[in-house]
mmCIF file of C-alpha atoms in Angstrom:
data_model
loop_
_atom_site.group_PDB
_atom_site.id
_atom_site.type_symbol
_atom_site.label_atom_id
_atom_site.label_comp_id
_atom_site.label_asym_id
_atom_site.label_seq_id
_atom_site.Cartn_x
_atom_site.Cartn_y
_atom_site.Cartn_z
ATOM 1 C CA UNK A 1475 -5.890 -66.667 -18.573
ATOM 2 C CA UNK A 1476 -4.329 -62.862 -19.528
ATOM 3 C CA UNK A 1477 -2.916 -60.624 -16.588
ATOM 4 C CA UNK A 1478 -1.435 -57.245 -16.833
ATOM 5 C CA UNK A 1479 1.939 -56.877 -16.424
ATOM 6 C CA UNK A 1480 2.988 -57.284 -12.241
ATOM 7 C CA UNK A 1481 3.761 -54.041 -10.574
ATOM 8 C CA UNK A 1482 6.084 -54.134 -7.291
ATOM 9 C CA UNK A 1483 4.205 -52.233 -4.596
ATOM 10 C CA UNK A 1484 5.889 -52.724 -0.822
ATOM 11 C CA UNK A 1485 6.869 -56.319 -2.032
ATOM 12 C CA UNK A 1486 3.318 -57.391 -3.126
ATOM 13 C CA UNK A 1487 2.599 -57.793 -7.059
ATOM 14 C CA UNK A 1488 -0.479 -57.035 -8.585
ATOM 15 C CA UNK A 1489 0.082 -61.186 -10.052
ATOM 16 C CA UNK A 1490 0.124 -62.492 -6.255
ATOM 17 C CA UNK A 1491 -3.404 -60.317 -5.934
ATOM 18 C CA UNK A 1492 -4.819 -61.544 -8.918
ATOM 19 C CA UNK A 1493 -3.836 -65.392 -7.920
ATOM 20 C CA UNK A 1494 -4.828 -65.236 -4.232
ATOM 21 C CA UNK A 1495 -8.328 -63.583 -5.449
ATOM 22 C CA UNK A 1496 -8.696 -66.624 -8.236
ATOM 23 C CA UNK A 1497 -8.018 -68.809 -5.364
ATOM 24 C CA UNK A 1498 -10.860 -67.373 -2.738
ATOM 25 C CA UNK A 1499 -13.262 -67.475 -5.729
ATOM 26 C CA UNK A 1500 -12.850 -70.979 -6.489
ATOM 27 C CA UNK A 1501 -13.419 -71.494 -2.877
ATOM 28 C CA UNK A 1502 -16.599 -70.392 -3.276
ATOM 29 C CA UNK A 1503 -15.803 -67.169 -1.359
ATOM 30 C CA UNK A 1504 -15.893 -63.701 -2.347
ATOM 31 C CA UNK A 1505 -12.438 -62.016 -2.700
ATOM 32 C CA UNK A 1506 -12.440 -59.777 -0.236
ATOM 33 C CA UNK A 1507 -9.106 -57.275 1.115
ATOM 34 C CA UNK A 1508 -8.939 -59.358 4.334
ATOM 35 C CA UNK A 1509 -9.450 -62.770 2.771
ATOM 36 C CA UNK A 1510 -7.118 -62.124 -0.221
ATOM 37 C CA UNK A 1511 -4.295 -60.699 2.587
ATOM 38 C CA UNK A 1512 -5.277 -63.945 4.909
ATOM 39 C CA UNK A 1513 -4.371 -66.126 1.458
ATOM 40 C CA UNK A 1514 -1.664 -64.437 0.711
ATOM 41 C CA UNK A 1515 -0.027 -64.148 4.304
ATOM 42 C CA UNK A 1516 0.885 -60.672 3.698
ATOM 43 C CA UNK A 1517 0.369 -57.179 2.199
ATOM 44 C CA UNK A 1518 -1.571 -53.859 3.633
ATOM 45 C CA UNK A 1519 -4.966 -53.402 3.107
ATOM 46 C CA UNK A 1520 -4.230 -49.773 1.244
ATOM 47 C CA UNK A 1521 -2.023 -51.763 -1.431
ATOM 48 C CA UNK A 1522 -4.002 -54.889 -1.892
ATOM 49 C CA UNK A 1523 -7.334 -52.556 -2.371
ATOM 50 C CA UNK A 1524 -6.655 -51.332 -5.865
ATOM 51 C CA UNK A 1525 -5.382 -53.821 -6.771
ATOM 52 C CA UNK A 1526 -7.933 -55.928 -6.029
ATOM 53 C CA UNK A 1527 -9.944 -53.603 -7.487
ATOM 54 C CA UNK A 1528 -8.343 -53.984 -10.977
ATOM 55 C CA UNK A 1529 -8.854 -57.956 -10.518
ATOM 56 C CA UNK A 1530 -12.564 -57.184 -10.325
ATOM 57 C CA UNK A 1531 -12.279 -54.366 -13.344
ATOM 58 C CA UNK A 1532 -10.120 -57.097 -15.726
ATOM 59 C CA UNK A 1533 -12.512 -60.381 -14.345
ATOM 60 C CA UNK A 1534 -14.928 -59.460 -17.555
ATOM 61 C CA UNK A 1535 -12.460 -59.915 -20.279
ATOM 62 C CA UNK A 1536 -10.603 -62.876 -18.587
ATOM 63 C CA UNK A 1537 -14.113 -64.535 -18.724
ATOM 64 C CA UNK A 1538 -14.589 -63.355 -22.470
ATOM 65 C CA UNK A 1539 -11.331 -64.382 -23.533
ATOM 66 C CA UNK A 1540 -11.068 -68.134 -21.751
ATOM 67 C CA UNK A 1541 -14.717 -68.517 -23.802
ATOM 68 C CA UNK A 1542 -13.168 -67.080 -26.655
ATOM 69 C CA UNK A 1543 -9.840 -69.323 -26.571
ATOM 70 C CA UNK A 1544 -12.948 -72.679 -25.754
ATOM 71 C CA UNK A 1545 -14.820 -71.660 -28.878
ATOM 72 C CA UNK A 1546 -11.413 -71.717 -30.874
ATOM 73 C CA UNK A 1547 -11.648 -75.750 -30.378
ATOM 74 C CA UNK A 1548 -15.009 -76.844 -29.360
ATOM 75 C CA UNK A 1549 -17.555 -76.048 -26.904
ATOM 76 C CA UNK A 1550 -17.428 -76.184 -23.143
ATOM 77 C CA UNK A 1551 -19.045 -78.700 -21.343
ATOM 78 C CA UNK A 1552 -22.122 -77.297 -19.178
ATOM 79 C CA UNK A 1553 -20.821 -78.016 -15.764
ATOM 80 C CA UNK A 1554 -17.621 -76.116 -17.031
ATOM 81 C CA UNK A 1555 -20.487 -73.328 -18.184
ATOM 82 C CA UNK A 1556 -22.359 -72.926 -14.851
ATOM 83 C CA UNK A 1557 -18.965 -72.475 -12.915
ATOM 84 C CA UNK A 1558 -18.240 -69.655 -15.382
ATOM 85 C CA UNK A 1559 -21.524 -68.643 -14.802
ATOM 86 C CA UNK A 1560 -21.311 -68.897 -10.869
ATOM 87 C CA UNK A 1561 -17.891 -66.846 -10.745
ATOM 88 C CA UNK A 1562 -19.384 -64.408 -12.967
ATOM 89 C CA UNK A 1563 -22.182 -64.077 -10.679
ATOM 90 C CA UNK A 1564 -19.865 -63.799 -7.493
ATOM 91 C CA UNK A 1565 -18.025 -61.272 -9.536
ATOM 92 C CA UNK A 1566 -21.086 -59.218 -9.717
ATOM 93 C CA UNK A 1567 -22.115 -59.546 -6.497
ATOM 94 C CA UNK A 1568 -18.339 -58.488 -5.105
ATOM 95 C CA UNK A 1569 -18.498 -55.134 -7.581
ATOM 96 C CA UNK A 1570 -21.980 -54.510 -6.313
ATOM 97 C CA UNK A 1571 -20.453 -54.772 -3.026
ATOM 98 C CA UNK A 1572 -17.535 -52.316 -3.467
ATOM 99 C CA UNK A 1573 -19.597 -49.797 -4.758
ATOM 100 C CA UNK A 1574 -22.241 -50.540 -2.127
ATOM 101 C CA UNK A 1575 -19.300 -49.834 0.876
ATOM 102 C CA UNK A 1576 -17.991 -46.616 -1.266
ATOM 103 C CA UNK A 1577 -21.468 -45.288 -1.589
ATOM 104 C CA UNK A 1578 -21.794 -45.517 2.148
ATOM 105 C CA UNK A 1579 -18.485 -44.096 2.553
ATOM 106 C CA UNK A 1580 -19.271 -41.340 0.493
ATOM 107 C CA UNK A 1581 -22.479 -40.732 2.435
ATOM 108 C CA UNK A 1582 -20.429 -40.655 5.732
ATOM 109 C CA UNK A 1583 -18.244 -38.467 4.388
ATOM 110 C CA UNK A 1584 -20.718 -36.397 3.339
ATOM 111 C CA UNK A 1585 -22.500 -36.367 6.613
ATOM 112 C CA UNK A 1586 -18.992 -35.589 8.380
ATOM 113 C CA UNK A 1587 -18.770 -32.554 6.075
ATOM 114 C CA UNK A 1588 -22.240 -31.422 7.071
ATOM 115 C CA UNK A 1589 -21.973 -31.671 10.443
ATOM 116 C CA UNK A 1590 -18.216 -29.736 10.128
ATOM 117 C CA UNK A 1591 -20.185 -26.939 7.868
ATOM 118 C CA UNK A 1592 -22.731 -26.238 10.401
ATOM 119 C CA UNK A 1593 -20.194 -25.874 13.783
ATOM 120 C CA UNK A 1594 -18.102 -23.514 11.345
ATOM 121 C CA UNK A 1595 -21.168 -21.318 10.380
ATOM 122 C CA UNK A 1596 -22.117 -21.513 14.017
ATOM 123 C CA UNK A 1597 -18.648 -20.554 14.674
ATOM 124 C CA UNK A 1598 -18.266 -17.960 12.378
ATOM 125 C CA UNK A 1599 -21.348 -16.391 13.451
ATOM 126 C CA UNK A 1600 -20.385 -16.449 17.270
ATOM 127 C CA UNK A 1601 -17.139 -14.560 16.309
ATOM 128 C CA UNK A 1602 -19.284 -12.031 14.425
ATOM 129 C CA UNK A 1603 -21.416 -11.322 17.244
ATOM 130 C CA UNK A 1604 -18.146 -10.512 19.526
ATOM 131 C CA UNK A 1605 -16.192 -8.830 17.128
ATOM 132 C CA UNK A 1606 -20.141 -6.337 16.538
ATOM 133 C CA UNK A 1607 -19.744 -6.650 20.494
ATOM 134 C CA UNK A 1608 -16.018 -5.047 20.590
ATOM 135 C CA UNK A 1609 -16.660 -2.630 17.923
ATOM 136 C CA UNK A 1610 -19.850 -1.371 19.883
ATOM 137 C CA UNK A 1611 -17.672 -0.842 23.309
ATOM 138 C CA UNK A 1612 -15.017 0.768 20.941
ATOM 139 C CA UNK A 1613 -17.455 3.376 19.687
ATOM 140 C CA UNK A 1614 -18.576 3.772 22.969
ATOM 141 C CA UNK A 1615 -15.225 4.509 24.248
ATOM 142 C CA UNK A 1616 -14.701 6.728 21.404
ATOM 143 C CA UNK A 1617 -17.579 9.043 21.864
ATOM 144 C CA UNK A 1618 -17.057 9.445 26.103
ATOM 145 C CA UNK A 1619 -13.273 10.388 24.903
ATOM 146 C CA UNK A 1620 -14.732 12.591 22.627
ATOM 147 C CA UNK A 1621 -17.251 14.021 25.247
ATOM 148 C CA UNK A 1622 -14.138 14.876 27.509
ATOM 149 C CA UNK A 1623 -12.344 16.492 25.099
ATOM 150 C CA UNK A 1624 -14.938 18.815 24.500
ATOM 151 C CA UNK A 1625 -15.479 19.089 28.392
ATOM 152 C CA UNK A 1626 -11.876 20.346 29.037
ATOM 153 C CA UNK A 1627 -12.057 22.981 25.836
ATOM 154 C CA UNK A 1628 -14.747 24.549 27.666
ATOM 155 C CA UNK A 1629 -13.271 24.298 31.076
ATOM 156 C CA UNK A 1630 -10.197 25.620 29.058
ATOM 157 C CA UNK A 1631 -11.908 28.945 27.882
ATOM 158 C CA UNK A 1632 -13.582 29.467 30.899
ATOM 159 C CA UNK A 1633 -9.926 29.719 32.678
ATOM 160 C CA UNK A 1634 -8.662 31.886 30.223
ATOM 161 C CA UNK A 1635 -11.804 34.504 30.611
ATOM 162 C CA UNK A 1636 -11.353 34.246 34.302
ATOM 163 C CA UNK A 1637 -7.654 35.141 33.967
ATOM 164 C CA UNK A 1638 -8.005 38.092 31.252
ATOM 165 C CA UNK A 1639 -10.765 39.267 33.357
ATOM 166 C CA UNK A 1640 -7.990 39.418 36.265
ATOM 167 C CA UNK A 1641 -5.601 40.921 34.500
ATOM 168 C CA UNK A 1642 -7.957 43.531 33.298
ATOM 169 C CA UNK A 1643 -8.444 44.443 36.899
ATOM 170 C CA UNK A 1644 -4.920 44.515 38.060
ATOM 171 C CA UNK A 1645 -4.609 46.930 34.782
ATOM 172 C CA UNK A 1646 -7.470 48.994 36.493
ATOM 173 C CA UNK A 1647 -5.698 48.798 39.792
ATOM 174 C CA UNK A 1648 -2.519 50.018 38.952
ATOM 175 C CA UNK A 1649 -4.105 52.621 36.794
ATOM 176 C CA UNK A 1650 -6.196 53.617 39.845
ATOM 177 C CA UNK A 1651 -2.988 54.072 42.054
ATOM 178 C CA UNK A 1652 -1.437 56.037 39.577
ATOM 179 C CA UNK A 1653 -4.098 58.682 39.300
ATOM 180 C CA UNK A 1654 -4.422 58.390 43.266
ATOM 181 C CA UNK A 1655 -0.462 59.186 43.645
ATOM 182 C CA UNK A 1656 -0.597 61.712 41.413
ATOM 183 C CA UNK A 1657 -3.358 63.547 43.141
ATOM 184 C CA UNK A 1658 -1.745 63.019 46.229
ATOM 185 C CA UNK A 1659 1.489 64.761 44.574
ATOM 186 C CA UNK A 1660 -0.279 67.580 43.715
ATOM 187 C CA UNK A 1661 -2.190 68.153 46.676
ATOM 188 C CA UNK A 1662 1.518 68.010 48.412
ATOM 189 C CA UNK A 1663 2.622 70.630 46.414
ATOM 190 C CA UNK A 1664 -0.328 73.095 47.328
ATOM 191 C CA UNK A 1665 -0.812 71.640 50.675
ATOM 192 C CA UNK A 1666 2.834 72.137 52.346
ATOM 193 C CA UNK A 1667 1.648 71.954 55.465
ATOM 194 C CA UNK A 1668 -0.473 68.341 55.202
ATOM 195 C CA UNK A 1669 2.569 66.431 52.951
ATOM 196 C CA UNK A 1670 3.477 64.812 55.981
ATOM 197 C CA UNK A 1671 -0.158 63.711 56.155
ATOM 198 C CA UNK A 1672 0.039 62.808 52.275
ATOM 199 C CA UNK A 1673 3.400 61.028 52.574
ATOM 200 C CA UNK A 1674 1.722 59.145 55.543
ATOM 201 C CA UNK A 1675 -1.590 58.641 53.213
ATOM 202 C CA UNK A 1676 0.553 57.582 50.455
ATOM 203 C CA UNK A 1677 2.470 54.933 51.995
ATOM 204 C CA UNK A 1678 -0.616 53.069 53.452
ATOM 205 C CA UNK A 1679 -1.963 53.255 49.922
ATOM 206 C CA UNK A 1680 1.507 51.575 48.860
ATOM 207 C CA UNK A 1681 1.540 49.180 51.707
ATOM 208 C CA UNK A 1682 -2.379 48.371 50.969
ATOM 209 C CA UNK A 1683 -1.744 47.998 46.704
ATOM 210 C CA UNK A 1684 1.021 46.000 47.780
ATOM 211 C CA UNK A 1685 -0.387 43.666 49.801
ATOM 212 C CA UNK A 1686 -3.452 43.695 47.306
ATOM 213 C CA UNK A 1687 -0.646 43.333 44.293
ATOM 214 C CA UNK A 1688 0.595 40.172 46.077
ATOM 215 C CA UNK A 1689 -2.346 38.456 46.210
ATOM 216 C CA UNK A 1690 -3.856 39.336 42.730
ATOM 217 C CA UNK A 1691 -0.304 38.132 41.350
ATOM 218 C CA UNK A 1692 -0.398 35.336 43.285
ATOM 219 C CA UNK A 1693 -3.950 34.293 42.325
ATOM 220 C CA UNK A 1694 -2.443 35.305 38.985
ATOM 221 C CA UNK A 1695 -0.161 32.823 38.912
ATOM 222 C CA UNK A 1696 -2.079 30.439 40.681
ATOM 223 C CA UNK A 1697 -4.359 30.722 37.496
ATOM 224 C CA UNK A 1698 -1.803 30.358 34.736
ATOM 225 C CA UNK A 1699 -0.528 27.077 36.701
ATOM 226 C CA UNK A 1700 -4.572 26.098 36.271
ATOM 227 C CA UNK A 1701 -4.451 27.079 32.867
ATOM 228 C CA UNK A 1702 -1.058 25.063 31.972
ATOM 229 C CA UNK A 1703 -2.521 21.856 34.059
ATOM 230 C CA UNK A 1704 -5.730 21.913 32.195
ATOM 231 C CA UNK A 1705 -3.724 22.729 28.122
ATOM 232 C CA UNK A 1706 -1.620 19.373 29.357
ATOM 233 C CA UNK A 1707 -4.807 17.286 30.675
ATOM 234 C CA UNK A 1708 -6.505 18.701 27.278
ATOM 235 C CA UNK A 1709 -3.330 17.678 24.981
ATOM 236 C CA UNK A 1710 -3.181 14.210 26.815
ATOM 237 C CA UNK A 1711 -7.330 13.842 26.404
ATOM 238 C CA UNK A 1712 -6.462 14.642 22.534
ATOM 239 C CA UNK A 1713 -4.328 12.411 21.782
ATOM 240 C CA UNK A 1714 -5.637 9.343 23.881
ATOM 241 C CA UNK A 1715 -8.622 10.293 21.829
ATOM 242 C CA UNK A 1716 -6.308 10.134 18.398
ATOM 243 C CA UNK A 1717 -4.925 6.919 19.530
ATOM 244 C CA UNK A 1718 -8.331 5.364 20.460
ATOM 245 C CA UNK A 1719 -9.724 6.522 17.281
ATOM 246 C CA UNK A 1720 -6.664 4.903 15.548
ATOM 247 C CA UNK A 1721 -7.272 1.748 16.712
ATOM 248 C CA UNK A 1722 -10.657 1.484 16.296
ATOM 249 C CA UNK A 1723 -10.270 1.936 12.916
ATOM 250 C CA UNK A 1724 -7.898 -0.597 12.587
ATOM 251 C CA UNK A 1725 -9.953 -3.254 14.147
ATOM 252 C CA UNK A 1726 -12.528 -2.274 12.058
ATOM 253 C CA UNK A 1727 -10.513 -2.769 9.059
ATOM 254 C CA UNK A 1728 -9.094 -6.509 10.956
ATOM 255 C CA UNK A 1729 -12.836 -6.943 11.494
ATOM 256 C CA UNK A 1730 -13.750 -6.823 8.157
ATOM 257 C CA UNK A 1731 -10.909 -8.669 6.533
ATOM 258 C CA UNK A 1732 -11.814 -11.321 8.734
ATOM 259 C CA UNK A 1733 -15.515 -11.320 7.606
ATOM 260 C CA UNK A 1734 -14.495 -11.072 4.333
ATOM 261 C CA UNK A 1735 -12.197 -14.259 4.910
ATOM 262 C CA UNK A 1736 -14.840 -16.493 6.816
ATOM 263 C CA UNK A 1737 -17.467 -15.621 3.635
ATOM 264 C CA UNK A 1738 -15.067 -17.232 1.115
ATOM 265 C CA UNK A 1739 -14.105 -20.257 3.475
ATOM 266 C CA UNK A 1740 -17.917 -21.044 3.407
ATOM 267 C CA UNK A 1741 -18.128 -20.641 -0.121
ATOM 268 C CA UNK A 1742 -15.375 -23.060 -0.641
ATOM 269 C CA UNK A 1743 -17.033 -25.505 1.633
ATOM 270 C CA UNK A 1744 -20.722 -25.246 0.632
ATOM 271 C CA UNK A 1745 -18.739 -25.494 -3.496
ATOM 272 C CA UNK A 1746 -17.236 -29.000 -2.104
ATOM 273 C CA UNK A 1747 -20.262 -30.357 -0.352
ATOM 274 C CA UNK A 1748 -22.141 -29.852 -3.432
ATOM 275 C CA UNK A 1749 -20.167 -31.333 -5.717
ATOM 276 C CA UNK A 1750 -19.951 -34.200 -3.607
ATOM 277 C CA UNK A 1751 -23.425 -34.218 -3.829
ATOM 278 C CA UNK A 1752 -23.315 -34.634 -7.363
ATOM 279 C CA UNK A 1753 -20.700 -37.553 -6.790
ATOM 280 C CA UNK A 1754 -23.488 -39.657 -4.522
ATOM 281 C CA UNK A 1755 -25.861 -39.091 -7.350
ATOM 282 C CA UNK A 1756 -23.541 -40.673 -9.988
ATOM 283 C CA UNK A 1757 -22.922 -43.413 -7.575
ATOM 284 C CA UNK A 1758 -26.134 -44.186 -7.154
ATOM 285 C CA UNK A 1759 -27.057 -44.398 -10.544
ATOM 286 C CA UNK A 1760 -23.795 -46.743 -11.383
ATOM 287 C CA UNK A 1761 -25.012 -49.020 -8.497
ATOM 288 C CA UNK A 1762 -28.619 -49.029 -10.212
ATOM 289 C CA UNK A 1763 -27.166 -49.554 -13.399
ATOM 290 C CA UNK A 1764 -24.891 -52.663 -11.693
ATOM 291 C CA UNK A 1765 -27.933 -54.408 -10.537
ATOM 292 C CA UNK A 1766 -28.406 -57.512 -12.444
ATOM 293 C CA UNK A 1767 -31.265 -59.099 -14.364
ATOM 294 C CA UNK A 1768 -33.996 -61.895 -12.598
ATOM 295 C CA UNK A 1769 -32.645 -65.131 -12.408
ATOM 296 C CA UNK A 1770 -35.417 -66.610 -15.227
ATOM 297 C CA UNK A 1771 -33.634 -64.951 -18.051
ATOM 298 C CA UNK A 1772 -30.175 -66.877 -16.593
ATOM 299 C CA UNK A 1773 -28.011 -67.662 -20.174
ATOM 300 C CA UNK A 1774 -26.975 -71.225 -21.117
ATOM 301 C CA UNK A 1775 -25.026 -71.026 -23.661
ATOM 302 C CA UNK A 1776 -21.032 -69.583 -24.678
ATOM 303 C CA UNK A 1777 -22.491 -66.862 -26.803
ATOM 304 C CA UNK A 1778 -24.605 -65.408 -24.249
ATOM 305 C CA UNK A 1779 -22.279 -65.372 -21.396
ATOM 306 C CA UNK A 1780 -19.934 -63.715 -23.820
ATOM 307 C CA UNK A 1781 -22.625 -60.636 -24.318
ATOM 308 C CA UNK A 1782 -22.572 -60.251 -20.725
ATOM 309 C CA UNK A 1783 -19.056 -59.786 -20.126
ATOM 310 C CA UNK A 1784 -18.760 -57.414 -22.685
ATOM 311 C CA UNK A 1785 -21.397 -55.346 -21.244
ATOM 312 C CA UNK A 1786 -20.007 -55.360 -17.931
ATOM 313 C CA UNK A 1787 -16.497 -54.715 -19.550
ATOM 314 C CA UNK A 1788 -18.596 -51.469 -21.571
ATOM 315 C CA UNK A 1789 -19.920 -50.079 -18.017
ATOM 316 C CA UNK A 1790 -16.594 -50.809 -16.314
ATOM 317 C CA UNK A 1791 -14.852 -48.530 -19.088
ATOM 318 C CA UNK A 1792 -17.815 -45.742 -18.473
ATOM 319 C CA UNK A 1793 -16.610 -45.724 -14.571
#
């Protein structure tokens, strides 16, 4: 009987394996992980898997080469053939096995990664409709900035007509008082007699510009103040406005970055689940090819057995 050289893996060689899985089949039992570990006493399922595995992969060409090494001297005696027959058999049955619990694996797996693709589209398309959401209230915000921006311009030149209009009368006003002054002056000069009159005339026109000065400069001013308060509330409006618009755009360009992000992550995903797709297929078609022949067509003899192994060694080498 050939093995391949012992590898050291966490203290358990691939020969103590081999041995322990030789010993459950001549039990009549099929080597399992757990029954190998359970004759062995030891070892982790994740180290005594493969190399169980390569027991099963190597069982063909141990089988071949003890018929081999009988045919070298002279035949085997039946009973010695139908329990090389029977552990071929079980050997069949155990591979058919293993790829039976992969396949289902696989289709778990697959199912998992399904069900994991469908909450992320269902994700990604919830975060799509709130990010359309934000950049709708954004926009929205945007234009009613934009709205009272334009509201305070015209508020704006409305003040400043008012106030050259005001200005254009206190112009008139003063003009008036000069042309009424002077024509009081001259009427004092050819009226001697009523300049006490004038003077009298004159200085309730003074005291009556006066007061009307004071008022039409203090509306003045009052107006200019106006004017100042509504330039600041217009610079603040424009540049809340600049800022808004600034950040609108960069969530837009955020909000697209991410879009463009999500896209590729389900590209990647739906790539994956379809080549794993294509791996179920192949298994499935290696199990069907594993499947072995009715029982009435069972082989006797050395020779035969021997054209079996080497066809399972052929499709063991294709895996």
């Amino acid at each position: 009987m050939s093995y391949i050289t012992p590898k050291t893996t966490r203290g358990v060689q691939e020969q103590d394996v081999w041995t322990a899985a030789d010993a459950v089949l001549q039990q009549g039992q099929r080597p399992t992980i757990e029954r190998v570990r359970q004759h062995m006493g030891r070892g982790s399922p994740n180290t005594v898997g493969p190399m169980l595995e390569s027991w099963f992969a190597r069982l063909g060409e141990r089988l071949v080469a003890a018929q081999g090494g009988a045919e070298a001297g002279e035949k085997l005696p039946r009973p010695v053939q139908e329990a090389m027959h029977t552990l071929w058999q079980a050997a069949l049955t155990q591979a058919q096995a293993v790829a039976q619990e992969a396949l289902q694996a696989q289709q778990t797996q697959l199912a998992d990664a399904q069900a994991a693709l469908q909450a992320r589209e269902q994700q990604l398309q919830q975060r799509s409709d709130n990010l359309q959401q934000q950049k709708q209230a954004l926009d929205e915000a945007l234009k009613l900035a934009q709205a009272q921006q334009a509201d305070l311009s015209e508020r704006l030149d409305a003040m400043q007509q008012q106030l050259e209009q005001r200005e254009q009368l206190l112009q008139a006003q003063r003009k008036e008082f000069d042309a009424l002054q002077q024509q009081r002056d001259g009427e004092r000069q050819q009226h001697q007699a009523a300049l006490a009159a004038a003077a009298q005339e004159r200085q309730r026109l003074a005291e009556q510009f006066s007061g009307n000065e004071k008022r039409w400069l203090g509306e003045l001013d009052r107006s200019r103040q106006e004017v100042e308060k509504l330039k600041k509330q217009q610079q603040q409006a424009t540049q809340e406005a600049q800022e808004l618009l600034a950040q609108a755009r960069s969530r837009q360009a955020e909000l697209e970055n991410e879009y463009l992000a999500a896209q590729g992550a389900l590209t990647t995903t739906q790539h994956s689940l379809d080549l794993a797709n294509e791996r179920i297929g192949e298994l499935k078609e290696t199990l069907q090819q594993q499947r072995p022949a009715p029982e009435a067509a069972t082989p006797r003899t050395g020779p035969s057995l021997q054209r079996r192994a080497l066809a399972q060694k052929s499709l063991t080498r294709r895996r």
